[in-house]
Amino acid sequence: MKKYEKQKKSFKHIKKITFFLLFGFMLQFTLLFFLDNFVLGKRDITGKMAFKEITNTQSNFKIPDPIDLPNNIYNIQLSHTTHYLSYIQNGEIKVLNTNTNCQKTINIPSNEYISYYTWIPSSERLYISLKKNIKNNTKFTFFVYDAKKDDLNQAKYKVSDNGKNREEDCKIIYNKNSKIKDIKISNLTGMFLLKLENLYSHNSLYTFNRMNALSTLKIKDNNIGNIALMLNTDTILYEKLPSNDIYCVFKNKIVKKLNVNGINHPSLISTDKDGLIYLGTSTNKKISTIFYRTLDESSWKKLNLPYAINKKNIFIINKDKIYINNSSQNTLTEINSNTAIKYKGKLIGIYNDKIAYLYNSKLIINKLK
């Protein structure tokens, strides 16, 4: 009898355990079914998932109507997106929105003059250098103008003095009646490279880093041709005249001559964001062949041009997109694809996938086809 009661109790325990297990499974199944159908929904990727189309804002940029320009202007430039146009008129920099035709005048100090200005790559900002003669020297100061905000700020750097931090204006004091001949800018490294020239055509090179700290490049040469920046490093390149030797100034201040074996009369053209250096074979100030390589490579790749051309008429985007401008025939040709584009008037420049030119006192912007 006792044995039967024990078996009966064991059977009841098994029934309880089985019931709770089945109840748990049913509850779990019901919960999952509810979540799948009413909370999360069907996971039908092709049917119910919303796909966001990613578009290139540059390709959707509206091509503006031709823009009327006054006659008494010079140094016409465009931002790299072509959203903004700039030029100098009566000693002032004018900035115009190419979509709205809204024009602004950059207010600069009355006792200073524009020495140089350029658009900072991949931005809507201008980098401006002003100059002022002081005693036996020329003082250069630097400003950044944000076209979107219509905001001008003087470049400054921080100084620690007796434990206190203060800001001072970025400036270069150079020989009297000197001028800034060229400025190269790398957005990736934040470096600004400046080439100055004095009254006797002697050159000096200066750099500002991202913190606006000024450095003078200690090089032996003072007759300098073209300059360039490696856009992804702090390496500087310059062309020594009249020998046309190309030199590299590295971050550790070591100066080395670039190996240009096999290139007759080398001339520095430019660099690109992929770390390539572009040189040309120069004869009578015209380029007939382009050579390119990285600093790490030892051999140069060669690209023959269809005809010899002035260096200023070569526009290099990268090794696969190199344009040459034939100003006498108003033709812009991409040499890799041998695709030619006709335009009217005077070419202003190439900006991403667009071309800008001046015709009948109008600025015209079109897409590169």
Tab-separated table of C-alpha atoms in Angstrom:
chain	number	residue	atom	x	y	z
A	1	MET	CA	0.000	0.000	0.000
A	2	LYS	CA	2.792	2.397	0.955
A	3	LYS	CA	4.641	1.518	-2.220
A	4	TYR	CA	1.540	2.346	-4.284
A	5	GLU	CA	1.125	5.755	-2.564
A	6	LYS	CA	4.785	6.627	-3.313
A	7	GLN	CA	4.299	5.767	-6.967
A	8	LYS	CA	1.146	7.873	-7.046
A	9	LYS	CA	2.956	10.890	-5.552
A	10	SER	CA	5.827	10.503	-8.046
A	11	PHE	CA	3.346	10.409	-10.905
A	12	LYS	CA	1.731	13.630	-9.650
A	13	HIS	CA	5.147	15.342	-9.513
A	14	ILE	CA	5.899	14.262	-13.081
A	15	LYS	CA	2.511	15.573	-14.231
A	16	LYS	CA	3.182	18.942	-12.560
A	17	ILE	CA	6.648	19.235	-14.102
A	18	THR	CA	5.292	18.237	-17.519
A	19	PHE	CA	2.487	20.774	-17.222
A	20	PHE	CA	4.821	23.626	-16.306
A	21	LEU	CA	7.228	22.703	-19.121
A	22	LEU	CA	4.409	22.608	-21.667
A	23	PHE	CA	2.994	25.870	-20.302
A	24	GLY	CA	6.429	27.487	-20.547
A	25	PHE	CA	6.889	26.362	-24.147
A	26	MET	CA	3.426	27.599	-25.083
A	27	LEU	CA	4.030	30.968	-23.378
A	28	GLN	CA	7.383	31.372	-25.112
A	29	PHE	CA	5.896	30.454	-28.499
A	30	THR	CA	2.984	32.878	-28.001
A	31	LEU	CA	5.343	35.700	-27.006
A	32	LEU	CA	7.642	35.129	-29.987
A	33	PHE	CA	4.665	34.921	-32.346
A	34	PHE	CA	3.341	38.236	-30.990
A	35	LEU	CA	6.703	39.991	-31.285
A	36	ASP	CA	7.324	38.696	-34.791
A	37	ASN	CA	3.930	39.625	-36.211
A	38	PHE	CA	2.875	42.729	-34.284
A	39	VAL	CA	6.007	44.402	-32.932
A	40	LEU	CA	8.842	43.597	-35.279
A	41	GLY	CA	6.671	42.836	-38.298
A	42	LYS	CA	7.505	40.562	-41.183
A	43	ARG	CA	11.208	40.473	-42.061
A	44	ASP	CA	10.539	40.543	-45.784
A	45	ILE	CA	13.581	42.476	-47.036
A	46	THR	CA	12.282	42.953	-50.561
A	47	GLY	CA	8.785	43.935	-49.475
A	48	LYS	CA	8.702	46.075	-46.362
A	49	MET	CA	12.237	47.321	-45.668
A	50	ALA	CA	12.689	50.964	-46.650
A	51	PHE	CA	15.857	51.674	-48.610
A	52	LYS	CA	17.398	55.150	-48.415
A	53	GLU	CA	18.934	56.222	-51.682
A	54	ILE	CA	22.381	57.789	-51.201
A	55	THR	CA	22.968	60.451	-53.788
A	56	ASN	CA	25.986	62.522	-54.729
A	57	THR	CA	25.208	66.097	-53.734
A	58	GLN	CA	27.729	67.383	-56.240
A	59	SER	CA	26.030	65.663	-59.167
A	60	ASN	CA	22.669	67.109	-58.022
A	61	PHE	CA	24.090	70.608	-57.794
A	62	LYS	CA	22.034	72.970	-59.923
A	63	ILE	CA	23.996	74.536	-62.755
A	64	PRO	CA	23.523	78.300	-62.319
A	65	ASP	CA	22.473	80.683	-65.046
A	66	PRO	CA	25.235	82.755	-66.685
A	67	ILE	CA	26.427	85.421	-64.245
A	68	ASP	CA	26.999	89.001	-65.421
A	69	LEU	CA	30.352	90.376	-64.282
A	70	PRO	CA	31.638	93.963	-64.277
A	71	ASN	CA	34.549	94.866	-66.541
A	72	ASN	CA	37.020	96.308	-64.034
A	73	ILE	CA	37.730	93.111	-62.095
A	74	TYR	CA	40.623	90.649	-61.894
A	75	ASN	CA	41.791	87.499	-60.091
A	76	ILE	CA	38.522	85.649	-60.711
A	77	GLN	CA	38.283	82.425	-58.684
A	78	LEU	CA	35.658	79.865	-57.716
A	79	SER	CA	35.278	77.718	-54.627
A	80	HIS	CA	35.883	74.026	-55.266
A	81	THR	CA	32.137	73.353	-55.309
A	82	THR	CA	31.506	76.403	-57.562
A	83	HIS	CA	28.892	77.577	-55.056
A	84	TYR	CA	30.828	80.823	-54.635
A	85	LEU	CA	32.603	83.170	-57.028
A	86	SER	CA	35.241	85.681	-55.952
A	87	TYR	CA	37.150	88.500	-57.627
A	88	ILE	CA	38.979	91.730	-56.800
A	89	GLN	CA	37.407	95.069	-57.649
A	90	ASN	CA	38.796	98.461	-56.572
A	91	GLY	CA	41.109	96.807	-54.065
A	92	GLU	CA	38.296	94.801	-52.429
A	93	ILE	CA	37.418	91.107	-52.554
A	94	LYS	CA	33.862	90.488	-53.714
A	95	VAL	CA	32.189	87.120	-53.052
A	96	LEU	CA	29.054	86.108	-54.929
A	97	ASN	CA	26.733	83.147	-54.370
A	98	THR	CA	26.422	81.579	-57.835
A	99	ASN	CA	22.895	80.286	-57.137
A	100	THR	CA	21.308	83.360	-55.561
A	101	ASN	CA	23.542	86.092	-57.075
A	102	CYS	CA	23.804	87.548	-53.571
A	103	GLN	CA	27.081	89.485	-53.356
A	104	LYS	CA	29.175	90.343	-50.307
A	105	THR	CA	32.195	92.611	-49.896
A	106	ILE	CA	34.897	91.427	-47.497
A	107	ASN	CA	35.730	94.295	-45.168
A	108	ILE	CA	39.487	94.523	-44.732
A	109	PRO	CA	41.445	97.133	-42.731
A	110	SER	CA	41.816	100.372	-44.710
A	111	ASN	CA	45.581	100.610	-44.200
A	112	GLU	CA	46.313	97.116	-45.580
A	113	TYR	CA	46.350	95.727	-49.110
A	114	ILE	CA	45.507	92.357	-50.605
A	115	SER	CA	48.680	90.389	-51.223
A	116	TYR	CA	47.203	87.007	-52.111
A	117	TYR	CA	44.008	85.032	-51.724
A	118	THR	CA	42.839	81.527	-52.585
A	119	TRP	CA	39.969	79.163	-51.809
A	120	ILE	CA	40.788	76.481	-49.257
A	121	PRO	CA	40.313	73.049	-50.921
A	122	SER	CA	37.057	71.170	-50.260
A	123	SER	CA	35.535	74.092	-48.372
A	124	GLU	CA	33.640	77.341	-48.796
A	125	ARG	CA	36.389	79.380	-47.112
A	126	LEU	CA	38.897	81.873	-48.452
A	127	TYR	CA	42.457	82.192	-47.164
A	128	ILE	CA	43.537	85.821	-47.471
A	129	SER	CA	46.900	87.486	-46.955
A	130	LEU	CA	47.084	91.248	-46.431
A	131	LYS	CA	50.259	93.321	-46.454
A	132	LYS	CA	51.393	96.593	-44.969
A	133	ASN	CA	54.749	98.354	-45.289
A	134	ILE	CA	56.308	99.174	-41.925
A	135	LYS	CA	59.631	101.058	-41.812
A	136	ASN	CA	62.062	98.916	-43.817
A	137	ASN	CA	59.893	95.794	-43.894
A	138	THR	CA	56.599	94.402	-45.102
A	139	LYS	CA	54.199	92.819	-42.629
A	140	PHE	CA	51.877	90.082	-43.858
A	141	THR	CA	48.788	89.128	-41.851
A	142	PHE	CA	46.347	86.302	-42.567
A	143	PHE	CA	42.573	85.925	-42.490
A	144	VAL	CA	39.974	83.212	-43.137
A	145	TYR	CA	36.642	84.192	-44.660
A	146	ASP	CA	33.681	81.794	-44.352
A	147	ALA	CA	31.436	82.465	-47.363
A	148	LYS	CA	28.461	80.557	-45.922
A	149	LYS	CA	28.471	82.603	-42.717
A	150	ASP	CA	29.816	85.845	-44.237
A	151	ASP	CA	32.340	85.820	-41.411
A	152	LEU	CA	35.959	87.092	-41.490
A	153	ASN	CA	38.410	86.028	-38.783
A	154	GLN	CA	42.066	86.854	-38.376
A	155	ALA	CA	44.360	83.834	-38.049
A	156	LYS	CA	45.874	83.686	-34.576
A	157	TYR	CA	48.027	81.347	-32.539
A	158	LYS	CA	48.215	80.673	-28.814
A	159	VAL	CA	51.148	81.852	-26.701
A	160	SER	CA	51.902	80.792	-23.143
A	161	ASP	CA	53.399	83.686	-21.156
A	162	ASN	CA	54.216	83.230	-17.461
A	163	GLY	CA	51.592	80.528	-17.156
A	164	LYS	CA	48.936	82.609	-18.909
A	165	ASN	CA	47.609	81.828	-22.377
A	166	ARG	CA	47.025	84.584	-24.884
A	167	GLU	CA	46.539	84.876	-28.631
A	168	GLU	CA	48.695	86.721	-31.132
A	169	ASP	CA	48.125	87.503	-34.788
A	170	CYS	CA	49.742	85.214	-37.342
A	171	LYS	CA	52.194	87.378	-39.237
A	172	ILE	CA	55.345	87.309	-41.343
A	173	ILE	CA	57.816	90.196	-41.346
A	174	TYR	CA	59.800	90.244	-44.597
A	175	ASN	CA	61.802	92.635	-46.776
A	176	LYS	CA	60.137	95.855	-47.845
A	177	ASN	CA	58.097	95.755	-51.071
A	178	SER	CA	58.019	91.956	-50.997
A	179	LYS	CA	54.989	89.887	-51.973
A	180	ILE	CA	53.446	86.459	-51.603
A	181	LYS	CA	53.783	84.579	-54.891
A	182	ASP	CA	52.019	81.321	-54.072
A	183	ILE	CA	50.140	79.471	-51.328
A	184	LYS	CA	49.518	75.715	-51.226
A	185	ILE	CA	47.099	74.189	-48.717
A	186	SER	CA	46.510	70.626	-47.516
A	187	ASN	CA	43.172	70.058	-45.797
A	188	LEU	CA	44.298	66.603	-44.637
A	189	THR	CA	47.371	67.785	-42.720
A	190	GLY	CA	46.264	71.367	-42.053
A	191	MET	CA	49.493	72.740	-43.511
A	192	PHE	CA	49.844	76.017	-45.393
A	193	LEU	CA	52.939	76.504	-47.577
A	194	LEU	CA	53.809	80.060	-48.621
A	195	LYS	CA	56.324	81.286	-51.175
A	196	LEU	CA	57.506	84.870	-50.676
A	197	GLU	CA	59.534	87.015	-53.060
A	198	ASN	CA	61.479	90.173	-52.267
A	199	LEU	CA	62.368	93.152	-54.439
A	200	TYR	CA	65.379	91.275	-55.858
A	201	SER	CA	63.305	88.197	-56.834
A	202	HIS	CA	64.817	86.125	-54.022
A	203	ASN	CA	62.437	83.599	-52.513
A	204	SER	CA	61.776	82.172	-49.064
A	205	LEU	CA	59.387	79.428	-47.958
A	206	TYR	CA	57.245	79.494	-44.815
A	207	THR	CA	54.687	77.122	-43.331
A	208	PHE	CA	51.769	77.429	-40.934
A	209	ASN	CA	50.534	74.245	-39.275
A	210	ARG	CA	47.009	73.459	-38.082
A	211	MET	CA	47.644	75.449	-34.890
A	212	ASN	CA	48.902	78.433	-36.958
A	213	ALA	CA	52.466	78.001	-35.702
A	214	LEU	CA	54.899	79.635	-38.146
A	215	SER	CA	58.067	77.935	-39.419
A	216	THR	CA	60.723	79.146	-41.834
A	217	LEU	CA	62.107	76.481	-44.148
A	218	LYS	CA	65.858	76.439	-43.764
A	219	ILE	CA	67.002	75.753	-47.303
A	220	LYS	CA	70.041	76.998	-49.191
A	221	ASP	CA	68.150	77.949	-52.325
A	222	ASN	CA	66.593	81.370	-52.865
A	223	ASN	CA	65.641	81.061	-56.534
A	224	ILE	CA	62.574	78.849	-56.346
A	225	GLY	CA	60.128	77.918	-59.087
A	226	ASN	CA	57.019	75.831	-58.491
A	227	ILE	CA	56.098	74.553	-55.042
A	228	ALA	CA	53.812	71.710	-53.944
A	229	LEU	CA	52.572	69.885	-50.836
A	230	MET	CA	52.122	66.161	-50.430
A	231	LEU	CA	48.474	66.308	-49.426
A	232	ASN	CA	48.545	63.297	-47.073
A	233	THR	CA	51.884	63.996	-45.348
A	234	ASP	CA	53.864	67.039	-44.227
A	235	THR	CA	56.365	66.687	-47.080
A	236	ILE	CA	57.118	69.801	-49.141
A	237	LEU	CA	58.417	69.887	-52.704
A	238	TYR	CA	60.068	72.790	-54.479
A	239	GLU	CA	61.801	73.422	-57.775
A	240	LYS	CA	65.280	74.954	-57.757
A	241	LEU	CA	66.032	77.376	-60.570
A	242	PRO	CA	67.696	77.532	-63.021
A	243	SER	CA	68.818	73.888	-62.648
A	244	ASN	CA	65.217	72.578	-62.350
A	245	ASP	CA	66.282	70.159	-59.620
A	246	ILE	CA	63.356	69.009	-57.450
A	247	TYR	CA	63.846	68.851	-53.666
A	248	CYS	CA	61.783	67.289	-50.876
A	249	VAL	CA	61.637	68.773	-47.380
A	250	PHE	CA	60.451	66.118	-44.937
A	251	LYS	CA	58.739	66.507	-41.565
A	252	ASN	CA	62.046	66.016	-39.747
A	253	LYS	CA	63.441	68.995	-41.759
A	254	ILE	CA	65.742	66.751	-43.804
A	255	VAL	CA	66.106	68.023	-47.378
A	256	LYS	CA	66.681	65.495	-50.164
A	257	LYS	CA	66.959	65.803	-53.907
A	258	LEU	CA	64.242	63.878	-55.746
A	259	ASN	CA	65.485	61.158	-58.086
A	260	VAL	CA	64.411	62.199	-61.582
A	261	ASN	CA	66.624	59.905	-63.637
A	262	GLY	CA	65.398	59.631	-67.210
A	263	ILE	CA	63.494	62.936	-67.133
A	264	ASN	CA	65.053	65.710	-69.192
A	265	HIS	CA	64.551	69.246	-67.878
A	266	PRO	CA	62.094	68.203	-65.139
A	267	SER	CA	59.444	70.675	-64.057
A	268	LEU	CA	57.251	70.279	-60.967
A	269	ILE	CA	53.550	70.333	-61.911
A	270	SER	CA	51.528	69.246	-58.875
A	271	THR	CA	50.547	66.470	-56.449
A	272	ASP	CA	47.251	64.707	-55.751
A	273	LYS	CA	45.382	63.220	-52.777
A	274	ASP	CA	46.603	59.714	-53.695
A	275	GLY	CA	50.187	60.696	-52.898
A	276	LEU	CA	51.355	61.016	-56.501
A	277	ILE	CA	53.911	63.571	-57.674
A	278	TYR	CA	53.558	64.923	-61.215
A	279	LEU	CA	56.537	66.219	-63.183
A	280	GLY	CA	56.835	67.269	-66.790
A	281	THR	CA	59.560	67.385	-69.415
A	282	SER	CA	59.950	71.079	-70.114
A	283	THR	CA	61.243	72.508	-73.393
A	284	ASN	CA	60.879	76.225	-74.129
A	285	LYS	CA	58.544	76.486	-71.124
A	286	LYS	CA	56.186	73.872	-72.561
A	287	ILE	CA	55.390	70.368	-71.287
A	288	SER	CA	55.360	67.464	-73.746
A	289	THR	CA	55.426	64.476	-71.357
A	290	ILE	CA	54.056	63.921	-67.845
A	291	PHE	CA	55.744	61.595	-65.330
A	292	TYR	CA	54.226	60.498	-62.023
A	293	ARG	CA	54.992	58.285	-59.019
A	294	THR	CA	54.772	58.231	-55.224
A	295	LEU	CA	57.674	59.086	-52.942
A	296	ASP	CA	58.041	55.404	-52.034
A	297	GLU	CA	58.317	54.229	-55.635
A	298	SER	CA	61.595	54.283	-57.544
A	299	SER	CA	60.423	54.368	-61.165
A	300	TRP	CA	58.324	56.954	-62.963
A	301	LYS	CA	55.268	56.197	-65.076
A	302	LYS	CA	55.123	58.085	-68.360
A	303	LEU	CA	52.251	59.793	-70.139
A	304	ASN	CA	52.829	61.444	-73.520
A	305	LEU	CA	50.791	64.527	-74.355
A	306	PRO	CA	49.327	64.954	-77.863
A	307	TYR	CA	51.203	68.262	-78.165
A	308	ALA	CA	53.505	70.450	-76.062
A	309	ILE	CA	51.598	72.823	-73.805
A	310	ASN	CA	52.180	75.515	-71.214
A	311	LYS	CA	52.102	74.212	-67.661
A	312	LYS	CA	49.296	76.571	-66.649
A	313	ASN	CA	47.038	74.782	-69.168
A	314	ILE	CA	47.418	71.390	-67.461
A	315	PHE	CA	44.739	70.427	-64.923
A	316	ILE	CA	45.394	67.253	-62.932
A	317	ILE	CA	42.582	65.723	-60.862
A	318	ASN	CA	44.308	62.334	-60.558
A	319	LYS	CA	46.273	60.013	-62.844
A	320	ASP	CA	43.064	58.936	-64.596
A	321	LYS	CA	41.750	62.461	-65.115
A	322	ILE	CA	44.258	64.837	-66.670
A	323	TYR	CA	42.956	67.723	-68.757
A	324	ILE	CA	44.851	69.971	-71.164
A	325	ASN	CA	43.482	73.273	-72.375
A	326	ASN	CA	43.990	74.522	-75.925
A	327	SER	CA	43.078	78.183	-75.477
A	328	SER	CA	43.461	79.014	-79.188
A	329	GLN	CA	40.843	76.397	-80.122
A	330	ASN	CA	38.738	76.739	-76.942
A	331	THR	CA	39.040	73.001	-76.343
A	332	LEU	CA	39.529	71.099	-73.095
A	333	THR	CA	40.721	67.512	-73.599
A	334	GLU	CA	40.922	64.650	-71.092
A	335	ILE	CA	44.013	62.841	-72.371
A	336	ASN	CA	43.328	59.339	-71.008
A	337	SER	CA	39.963	59.035	-72.740
A	338	ASN	CA	40.813	61.513	-75.514
A	339	THR	CA	37.492	63.248	-74.840
A	340	ALA	CA	37.292	66.891	-75.910
A	341	ILE	CA	34.950	69.608	-74.648
A	342	LYS	CA	34.337	72.858	-76.502
A	343	TYR	CA	33.790	76.119	-74.638
A	344	LYS	CA	33.629	79.810	-75.485
A	345	GLY	CA	35.791	82.638	-74.211
A	346	LYS	CA	38.434	82.226	-71.501
A	347	LEU	CA	38.739	79.148	-69.301
A	348	ILE	CA	38.673	79.955	-65.580
A	349	GLY	CA	39.204	76.433	-64.264
A	350	ILE	CA	37.986	72.903	-63.566
A	351	TYR	CA	36.146	72.213	-60.319
A	352	ASN	CA	35.251	68.613	-59.474
A	353	ASP	CA	32.922	67.662	-62.335
A	354	LYS	CA	32.363	71.191	-63.642
A	355	ILE	CA	34.030	73.653	-65.999
A	356	ALA	CA	33.917	77.452	-65.651
A	357	TYR	CA	34.734	80.013	-68.334
A	358	LEU	CA	34.312	83.713	-69.052
A	359	TYR	CA	32.445	84.728	-72.209
A	360	ASN	CA	31.042	88.157	-73.150
A	361	SER	CA	31.511	89.412	-69.557
A	362	LYS	CA	29.501	86.470	-68.236
A	363	LEU	CA	30.709	83.635	-66.041
A	364	ILE	CA	29.387	80.323	-67.329
A	365	ILE	CA	29.470	77.081	-65.330
A	366	ASN	CA	28.732	73.763	-67.035
A	367	LYS	CA	29.100	70.095	-66.205
A	368	LEU	CA	32.064	68.230	-67.598
A	369	LYS	CA	30.549	65.671	-69.968
